[in-house]
Amino acid sequence: EADIYQTPRYLVIGTGKKITLECSQTMGHDKMYWYQQDPGMELHLIHYSYGVNSTEKGDLSSESTVSRIRTEHFPLTLESARPSHTSQYLCASSVSLTPGLAGGDTQYFGPGTRLTVL
Amino acid sequence: KNQVEQSPQSLIILEGKNCTLQCNYTVSPFSNLRWYKQDTGRGPVSLTIMTFSENTKSNGRYTATLDADTKQSSLHITASQLSDSASYICVVSDRGSTLGRLYFGRGTQLTVWP
């Protein structure tokens, strides 16, 4: 079992609230990721980070923002939550199996946060 | 259009039986293919990873195959157990960047009945 943690596991909030989803890993991985997953659908990458002070947007446009001030911590923030943000959010981290091999990383996922915005 | 297609979408089998899940992809240039297991309410866990030169990889009762020519992969589960009930996700990585973009299938939802 990977040492990557997400809190809260479940969150129900009202529209317009600001929320922060926490993600921490104790494996010393440089790369971290945020995915959004709806039931029965594929995971979509919304943010990723190569290391401290490095953040990039993923394939799926998201109104959320992320920060990477410490290696082990990669929080995701929604300034004003809306019902369209209702989804499962998965955090992951990785280390390269083969340096220089693109996509060689195995990603270790946290348990996810199930967000419901009313 | 999703570049990773999985079939069947869902599958129900009896405990002790074998099953095979399919994954077809169009991702190019191909780097590697992974199968993940995702239990309900949990994050995915890696089962196997195969690169271009590998055509089979086993992990206990799980055996993955890869045909890079036809761009097909399968995951065979032997002697299924109740704990095998989960979603199995096929993930393909390309070689287009250092990050190695990942393309996720929608998963096959496997239910094992006693």
PDB file of C-alpha atoms in Angstrom:
ATOM      1  CA  GLU A   1       0.000   0.000   0.000  1.00  0.00           C
ATOM      2  CA  ALA A   2       1.395   3.385  -1.038  1.00  0.00           C
ATOM      3  CA  ASP A   3       1.963   6.110   1.552  1.00  0.00           C
ATOM      4  CA  ILE A   4      -0.183   8.779  -0.020  1.00  0.00           C
ATOM      5  CA  TYR A   5      -3.010  10.375   1.878  1.00  0.00           C
ATOM      6  CA  GLN A   6      -5.968  12.519   0.989  1.00  0.00           C
ATOM      7  CA  THR A   7      -8.289  14.468   3.240  1.00  0.00           C
ATOM      8  CA  PRO A   8     -11.144  14.774   3.557  1.00  0.00           C
ATOM      9  CA  ARG A   9     -12.398  11.496   2.094  1.00  0.00           C
ATOM     10  CA  TYR A  10     -15.881  12.904   1.659  1.00  0.00           C
ATOM     11  CA  LEU A  11     -17.023  16.515   1.486  1.00  0.00           C
ATOM     12  CA  VAL A  12     -20.478  18.004   1.001  1.00  0.00           C
ATOM     13  CA  ILE A  13     -20.588  21.781   0.729  1.00  0.00           C
ATOM     14  CA  GLY A  14     -22.777  24.569  -0.574  1.00  0.00           C
ATOM     15  CA  THR A  15     -22.257  26.566  -3.743  1.00  0.00           C
ATOM     16  CA  GLY A  16     -19.796  29.427  -3.486  1.00  0.00           C
ATOM     17  CA  LYS A  17     -17.685  27.989  -0.710  1.00  0.00           C
ATOM     18  CA  LYS A  18     -13.912  27.912  -0.905  1.00  0.00           C
ATOM     19  CA  ILE A  19     -12.431  24.475  -0.351  1.00  0.00           C
ATOM     20  CA  THR A  20      -9.004  22.906  -0.212  1.00  0.00           C
ATOM     21  CA  LEU A  21      -8.410  19.215  -0.839  1.00  0.00           C
ATOM     22  CA  GLU A  22      -5.293  17.962   0.880  1.00  0.00           C
ATOM     23  CA  CYS A  23      -2.803  15.461  -0.522  1.00  0.00           C
ATOM     24  CA  SER A  24       0.379  14.297   1.156  1.00  0.00           C
ATOM     25  CA  GLN A  25       2.893  11.580   0.369  1.00  0.00           C
ATOM     26  CA  THR A  26       5.751  10.297   2.490  1.00  0.00           C
ATOM     27  CA  MET A  27       7.667   8.512  -0.269  1.00  0.00           C
ATOM     28  CA  GLY A  28       9.773  11.487  -1.329  1.00  0.00           C
ATOM     29  CA  HIS A  29       8.339  11.396  -4.845  1.00  0.00           C
ATOM     30  CA  ASP A  30       9.132  14.436  -6.979  1.00  0.00           C
ATOM     31  CA  LYS A  31       6.113  14.173  -9.260  1.00  0.00           C
ATOM     32  CA  MET A  32       2.563  14.625  -8.083  1.00  0.00           C
ATOM     33  CA  TYR A  33      -0.769  14.706  -9.909  1.00  0.00           C
ATOM     34  CA  TRP A  34      -4.436  15.533  -9.489  1.00  0.00           C
ATOM     35  CA  TYR A  35      -7.089  13.632 -11.415  1.00  0.00           C
ATOM     36  CA  GLN A  36     -10.837  14.055 -11.671  1.00  0.00           C
ATOM     37  CA  GLN A  37     -12.992  10.957 -12.098  1.00  0.00           C
ATOM     38  CA  ASP A  38     -16.731  10.714 -12.604  1.00  0.00           C
ATOM     39  CA  PRO A  39     -18.563   7.391 -12.082  1.00  0.00           C
ATOM     40  CA  GLY A  40     -17.937   4.950 -14.911  1.00  0.00           C
ATOM     41  CA  MET A  41     -15.654   7.378 -16.683  1.00  0.00           C
ATOM     42  CA  GLU A  42     -11.914   7.574 -17.214  1.00  0.00           C
ATOM     43  CA  LEU A  43      -9.549   9.591 -15.061  1.00  0.00           C
ATOM     44  CA  HIS A  44      -8.735  13.049 -16.360  1.00  0.00           C
ATOM     45  CA  LEU A  45      -5.504  14.816 -15.424  1.00  0.00           C
ATOM     46  CA  ILE A  46      -6.217  18.336 -14.145  1.00  0.00           C
ATOM     47  CA  HIS A  47      -2.883  19.357 -12.561  1.00  0.00           C
ATOM     48  CA  TYR A  48       0.624  18.004 -12.147  1.00  0.00           C
ATOM     49  CA  SER A  49       3.915  18.995 -10.602  1.00  0.00           C
ATOM     50  CA  TYR A  50       7.489  17.974 -11.323  1.00  0.00           C
ATOM     51  CA  GLY A  51       8.730  19.258  -7.978  1.00  0.00           C
ATOM     52  CA  VAL A  52       8.700  22.130  -5.521  1.00  0.00           C
ATOM     53  CA  ASN A  53       7.446  25.398  -7.045  1.00  0.00           C
ATOM     54  CA  SER A  54       6.533  23.575 -10.283  1.00  0.00           C
ATOM     55  CA  THR A  55       2.870  23.250 -11.278  1.00  0.00           C
ATOM     56  CA  GLU A  56       1.239  22.695 -14.652  1.00  0.00           C
ATOM     57  CA  LYS A  57      -2.315  22.360 -15.909  1.00  0.00           C
ATOM     58  CA  GLY A  58      -3.370  18.990 -17.177  1.00  0.00           C
ATOM     59  CA  ASP A  59      -5.504  17.860 -20.088  1.00  0.00           C
ATOM     60  CA  LEU A  60      -8.873  18.701 -18.565  1.00  0.00           C
ATOM     61  CA  SER A  61      -9.641  22.340 -17.974  1.00  0.00           C
ATOM     62  CA  SER A  62     -10.304  22.963 -14.316  1.00  0.00           C
ATOM     63  CA  GLU A  63     -11.167  26.022 -12.280  1.00  0.00           C
ATOM     64  CA  SER A  64      -9.116  24.666  -9.421  1.00  0.00           C
ATOM     65  CA  THR A  65      -5.582  25.746  -8.521  1.00  0.00           C
ATOM     66  CA  VAL A  66      -2.702  23.895  -6.917  1.00  0.00           C
ATOM     67  CA  SER A  67       0.510  24.716  -5.081  1.00  0.00           C
ATOM     68  CA  ARG A  68       3.690  22.788  -4.363  1.00  0.00           C
ATOM     69  CA  ILE A  69       5.602  24.505  -1.586  1.00  0.00           C
ATOM     70  CA  ARG A  70       6.880  21.259  -0.071  1.00  0.00           C
ATOM     71  CA  THR A  71       7.794  18.014  -1.803  1.00  0.00           C
ATOM     72  CA  GLU A  72       5.344  15.972   0.208  1.00  0.00           C
ATOM     73  CA  HIS A  73       2.332  18.283  -0.046  1.00  0.00           C
ATOM     74  CA  PHE A  74       0.174  19.089  -3.101  1.00  0.00           C
ATOM     75  CA  PRO A  75      -3.117  20.756  -2.116  1.00  0.00           C
ATOM     76  CA  LEU A  76      -5.892  21.588  -4.575  1.00  0.00           C
ATOM     77  CA  THR A  77      -8.101  24.637  -4.040  1.00  0.00           C
ATOM     78  CA  LEU A  78     -11.470  25.671  -5.433  1.00  0.00           C
ATOM     79  CA  GLU A  79     -12.127  29.352  -4.741  1.00  0.00           C
ATOM     80  CA  SER A  80     -15.865  29.123  -5.348  1.00  0.00           C
ATOM     81  CA  ALA A  81     -17.342  25.667  -5.586  1.00  0.00           C
ATOM     82  CA  ARG A  82     -20.218  24.942  -7.978  1.00  0.00           C
ATOM     83  CA  PRO A  83     -22.400  21.863  -8.536  1.00  0.00           C
ATOM     84  CA  SER A  84     -20.416  21.156 -11.737  1.00  0.00           C
ATOM     85  CA  HIS A  85     -17.389  20.510  -9.515  1.00  0.00           C
ATOM     86  CA  THR A  86     -19.086  17.480  -7.990  1.00  0.00           C
ATOM     87  CA  SER A  87     -16.766  14.570  -8.690  1.00  0.00           C
ATOM     88  CA  GLN A  88     -14.103  12.293  -7.238  1.00  0.00           C
ATOM     89  CA  TYR A  89     -10.656  13.844  -6.998  1.00  0.00           C
ATOM     90  CA  LEU A  90      -7.653  11.522  -6.950  1.00  0.00           C
ATOM     91  CA  CYS A  91      -4.132  12.536  -6.023  1.00  0.00           C
ATOM     92  CA  ALA A  92      -1.115  10.526  -7.182  1.00  0.00           C
ATOM     93  CA  SER A  93       2.653  10.636  -6.969  1.00  0.00           C
ATOM     94  CA  SER A  94       5.386   8.877  -8.886  1.00  0.00           C
ATOM     95  CA  VAL A  95       9.031   8.048  -9.179  1.00  0.00           C
ATOM     96  CA  SER A  96      10.757   7.138 -12.445  1.00  0.00           C
ATOM     97  CA  LEU A  97      11.374   3.415 -12.960  1.00  0.00           C
ATOM     98  CA  THR A  98      13.670   4.069 -15.878  1.00  0.00           C
ATOM     99  CA  PRO A  99      15.266   7.524 -16.009  1.00  0.00           C
ATOM    100  CA  GLY A 100      14.548   9.166 -19.309  1.00  0.00           C
ATOM    101  CA  LEU A 101      11.835   6.655 -20.288  1.00  0.00           C
ATOM    102  CA  ALA A 102       8.771   8.724 -20.969  1.00  0.00           C
ATOM    103  CA  GLY A 103       5.801   7.404 -19.105  1.00  0.00           C
ATOM    104  CA  GLY A 104       8.050   5.052 -17.192  1.00  0.00           C
ATOM    105  CA  ASP A 105       6.692   6.220 -13.881  1.00  0.00           C
ATOM    106  CA  THR A 106       4.313   4.062 -11.921  1.00  0.00           C
ATOM    107  CA  GLN A 107       1.829   6.349 -10.218  1.00  0.00           C
ATOM    108  CA  TYR A 108       0.681   5.626  -6.697  1.00  0.00           C
ATOM    109  CA  PHE A 109      -2.792   6.881  -5.952  1.00  0.00           C
ATOM    110  CA  GLY A 110      -4.387   8.155  -2.805  1.00  0.00           C
ATOM    111  CA  PRO A 111      -7.862   6.979  -1.740  1.00  0.00           C
ATOM    112  CA  GLY A 112      -9.565   9.995  -3.280  1.00  0.00           C
ATOM    113  CA  THR A 113     -11.905  12.736  -2.092  1.00  0.00           C
ATOM    114  CA  ARG A 114     -15.553  12.476  -3.037  1.00  0.00           C
ATOM    115  CA  LEU A 115     -16.782  16.062  -3.422  1.00  0.00           C
ATOM    116  CA  THR A 116     -20.450  16.991  -3.618  1.00  0.00           C
ATOM    117  CA  VAL A 117     -21.432  20.610  -4.166  1.00  0.00           C
ATOM    118  CA  LEU A 118     -25.082  21.384  -3.493  1.00  0.00           C
TER     119      LEU A 118
ATOM    120  CA  LYS B   1     -12.454  10.127 -28.819  1.00  0.00           C
ATOM    121  CA  ASN B   2     -10.924   8.055 -26.068  1.00  0.00           C
ATOM    122  CA  GLN B   3      -7.786   6.372 -27.337  1.00  0.00           C
ATOM    123  CA  VAL B   4      -8.149   3.476 -24.911  1.00  0.00           C
ATOM    124  CA  GLU B   5     -11.244   1.306 -25.187  1.00  0.00           C
ATOM    125  CA  GLN B   6     -12.033  -1.466 -22.733  1.00  0.00           C
ATOM    126  CA  SER B   7     -14.469  -4.318 -22.936  1.00  0.00           C
ATOM    127  CA  PRO B   8     -16.671  -5.512 -21.544  1.00  0.00           C
ATOM    128  CA  GLN B   9     -17.943  -2.519 -19.611  1.00  0.00           C
ATOM    129  CA  SER B  10     -19.053  -4.821 -16.812  1.00  0.00           C
ATOM    130  CA  LEU B  11     -18.741  -8.504 -16.048  1.00  0.00           C
ATOM    131  CA  ILE B  12     -20.203 -10.846 -13.447  1.00  0.00           C
ATOM    132  CA  ILE B  13     -18.591 -14.207 -12.750  1.00  0.00           C
ATOM    133  CA  LEU B  14     -18.798 -16.855 -10.075  1.00  0.00           C
ATOM    134  CA  GLU B  15     -16.053 -17.302  -7.531  1.00  0.00           C
ATOM    135  CA  GLY B  16     -13.354 -19.677  -8.746  1.00  0.00           C
ATOM    136  CA  LYS B  17     -13.956 -18.999 -12.445  1.00  0.00           C
ATOM    137  CA  ASN B  18     -11.487 -17.400 -14.826  1.00  0.00           C
ATOM    138  CA  CYS B  19     -12.107 -14.292 -16.879  1.00  0.00           C
ATOM    139  CA  THR B  20     -10.401 -12.132 -19.475  1.00  0.00           C
ATOM    140  CA  LEU B  21     -10.694  -8.376 -19.846  1.00  0.00           C
ATOM    141  CA  GLN B  22      -9.823  -6.608 -23.077  1.00  0.00           C
ATOM    142  CA  CYS B  23      -8.116  -3.325 -23.893  1.00  0.00           C
ATOM    143  CA  ASN B  24      -7.684  -1.819 -27.368  1.00  0.00           C
ATOM    144  CA  TYR B  25      -5.731   1.362 -27.874  1.00  0.00           C
ATOM    145  CA  THR B  26      -4.751   3.778 -30.612  1.00  0.00           C
ATOM    146  CA  VAL B  27      -2.126   5.708 -28.636  1.00  0.00           C
ATOM    147  CA  SER B  28       0.988   6.456 -30.653  1.00  0.00           C
ATOM    148  CA  PRO B  29       3.917   6.503 -30.216  1.00  0.00           C
ATOM    149  CA  PHE B  30       3.483   3.777 -27.652  1.00  0.00           C
ATOM    150  CA  SER B  31       5.632   3.641 -24.530  1.00  0.00           C
ATOM    151  CA  ASN B  32       4.014   1.227 -22.111  1.00  0.00           C
ATOM    152  CA  LEU B  33       0.724  -0.203 -20.921  1.00  0.00           C
ATOM    153  CA  ARG B  34      -0.432  -0.694 -17.363  1.00  0.00           C
ATOM    154  CA  TRP B  35      -3.342  -2.436 -15.751  1.00  0.00           C
ATOM    155  CA  TYR B  36      -4.671  -0.938 -12.547  1.00  0.00           C
ATOM    156  CA  LYS B  37      -7.186  -2.317 -10.067  1.00  0.00           C
ATOM    157  CA  GLN B  38      -9.509   0.174  -8.425  1.00  0.00           C
ATOM    158  CA  ASP B  39     -11.633  -0.927  -5.515  1.00  0.00           C
ATOM    159  CA  THR B  40     -14.818   1.011  -4.878  1.00  0.00           C
ATOM    160  CA  GLY B  41     -14.048   4.269  -3.107  1.00  0.00           C
ATOM    161  CA  ARG B  42     -10.298   3.787  -3.406  1.00  0.00           C
ATOM    162  CA  GLY B  43      -7.524   4.948  -5.696  1.00  0.00           C
ATOM    163  CA  PRO B  44      -6.189   2.686  -8.463  1.00  0.00           C
ATOM    164  CA  VAL B  45      -3.377   0.257  -7.651  1.00  0.00           C
ATOM    165  CA  SER B  46      -0.912  -0.877 -10.308  1.00  0.00           C
ATOM    166  CA  LEU B  47      -1.045  -4.582 -11.234  1.00  0.00           C
ATOM    167  CA  THR B  48       1.304  -4.852 -14.209  1.00  0.00           C
ATOM    168  CA  ILE B  49       3.318  -2.720 -16.591  1.00  0.00           C
ATOM    169  CA  MET B  50       4.480  -3.812 -20.040  1.00  0.00           C
ATOM    170  CA  THR B  51       6.732  -2.078 -22.516  1.00  0.00           C
ATOM    171  CA  PHE B  52       6.824  -2.553 -26.279  1.00  0.00           C
ATOM    172  CA  SER B  53       9.100  -5.590 -26.144  1.00  0.00           C
ATOM    173  CA  GLU B  54       7.095  -7.507 -23.551  1.00  0.00           C
ATOM    174  CA  ASN B  55       4.101  -9.605 -24.533  1.00  0.00           C
ATOM    175  CA  THR B  56       3.166 -11.153 -21.199  1.00  0.00           C
ATOM    176  CA  LYS B  57       3.520 -10.257 -17.560  1.00  0.00           C
ATOM    177  CA  SER B  58       2.161 -12.038 -14.495  1.00  0.00           C
ATOM    178  CA  ASN B  59       1.375 -10.877 -10.997  1.00  0.00           C
ATOM    179  CA  GLY B  60      -0.006 -13.748  -8.971  1.00  0.00           C
ATOM    180  CA  ARG B  61      -3.371 -14.739 -10.424  1.00  0.00           C
ATOM    181  CA  TYR B  62      -3.261 -11.814 -12.860  1.00  0.00           C
ATOM    182  CA  THR B  63      -1.657 -12.280 -16.277  1.00  0.00           C
ATOM    183  CA  ALA B  64      -1.497  -9.435 -18.772  1.00  0.00           C
ATOM    184  CA  THR B  65      -0.704  -9.841 -22.441  1.00  0.00           C
ATOM    185  CA  LEU B  66       0.261  -7.247 -25.019  1.00  0.00           C
ATOM    186  CA  ASP B  67       0.188  -7.365 -28.802  1.00  0.00           C
ATOM    187  CA  ALA B  68       1.826  -4.133 -29.883  1.00  0.00           C
ATOM    188  CA  ASP B  69       1.167  -4.902 -33.549  1.00  0.00           C
ATOM    189  CA  THR B  70      -2.597  -5.068 -33.149  1.00  0.00           C
ATOM    190  CA  LYS B  71      -2.554  -2.619 -30.219  1.00  0.00           C
ATOM    191  CA  GLN B  72      -4.432  -4.964 -27.960  1.00  0.00           C
ATOM    192  CA  SER B  73      -3.947  -6.078 -24.396  1.00  0.00           C
ATOM    193  CA  SER B  74      -5.787  -8.470 -22.157  1.00  0.00           C
ATOM    194  CA  LEU B  75      -5.871  -9.117 -18.442  1.00  0.00           C
ATOM    195  CA  HIS B  76      -6.605 -12.702 -17.446  1.00  0.00           C
ATOM    196  CA  ILE B  77      -7.706 -13.443 -13.905  1.00  0.00           C
ATOM    197  CA  THR B  78      -7.402 -17.024 -12.766  1.00  0.00           C
ATOM    198  CA  ALA B  79      -9.445 -18.690 -10.033  1.00  0.00           C
ATOM    199  CA  SER B  80     -11.321 -15.520  -9.177  1.00  0.00           C
ATOM    200  CA  GLN B  81     -11.920 -14.513  -5.578  1.00  0.00           C
ATOM    201  CA  LEU B  82     -14.531 -12.228  -4.031  1.00  0.00           C
ATOM    202  CA  SER B  83     -11.786  -9.668  -3.431  1.00  0.00           C
ATOM    203  CA  ASP B  84     -11.244  -9.425  -7.186  1.00  0.00           C
ATOM    204  CA  SER B  85     -14.479  -7.445  -7.423  1.00  0.00           C
ATOM    205  CA  ALA B  86     -13.293  -4.036  -8.603  1.00  0.00           C
ATOM    206  CA  SER B  87     -12.834  -1.854 -11.659  1.00  0.00           C
ATOM    207  CA  TYR B  88      -9.866  -2.791 -13.843  1.00  0.00           C
ATOM    208  CA  ILE B  89      -8.387   0.105 -15.743  1.00  0.00           C
ATOM    209  CA  CYS B  90      -6.102  -0.062 -18.761  1.00  0.00           C
ATOM    210  CA  VAL B  91      -3.664   2.850 -18.998  1.00  0.00           C
ATOM    211  CA  VAL B  92      -1.433   3.533 -21.987  1.00  0.00           C
ATOM    212  CA  SER B  93       1.486   5.935 -22.008  1.00  0.00           C
ATOM    213  CA  ASP B  94       2.963   7.645 -25.054  1.00  0.00           C
ATOM    214  CA  ARG B  95       6.514   8.729 -25.704  1.00  0.00           C
ATOM    215  CA  GLY B  96       5.608  12.230 -26.766  1.00  0.00           C
ATOM    216  CA  SER B  97       7.063  14.025 -23.793  1.00  0.00           C
ATOM    217  CA  THR B  98       9.167  13.565 -20.698  1.00  0.00           C
ATOM    218  CA  LEU B  99       5.995  13.376 -18.653  1.00  0.00           C
ATOM    219  CA  GLY B 100       4.721  10.565 -20.835  1.00  0.00           C
ATOM    220  CA  ARG B 101       1.081  11.376 -21.167  1.00  0.00           C
ATOM    221  CA  LEU B 102      -1.258   8.724 -19.782  1.00  0.00           C
ATOM    222  CA  TYR B 103      -4.429   7.683 -21.561  1.00  0.00           C
ATOM    223  CA  PHE B 104      -6.975   6.006 -19.319  1.00  0.00           C
ATOM    224  CA  GLY B 105      -9.687   3.568 -20.282  1.00  0.00           C
ATOM    225  CA  ARG B 106     -13.038   3.735 -18.549  1.00  0.00           C
ATOM    226  CA  GLY B 107     -12.462   0.426 -16.859  1.00  0.00           C
ATOM    227  CA  THR B 108     -14.225  -2.914 -16.698  1.00  0.00           C
ATOM    228  CA  GLN B 109     -16.345  -3.348 -13.588  1.00  0.00           C
ATOM    229  CA  LEU B 110     -15.860  -6.939 -12.413  1.00  0.00           C
ATOM    230  CA  THR B 111     -18.180  -8.481  -9.872  1.00  0.00           C
ATOM    231  CA  VAL B 112     -17.376 -11.874  -8.398  1.00  0.00           C
ATOM    232  CA  TRP B 113     -20.304 -13.701  -6.835  1.00  0.00           C
ATOM    233  CA  PRO B 114     -19.975 -16.458  -4.243  1.00  0.00           C
TER     234      PRO B 114
END
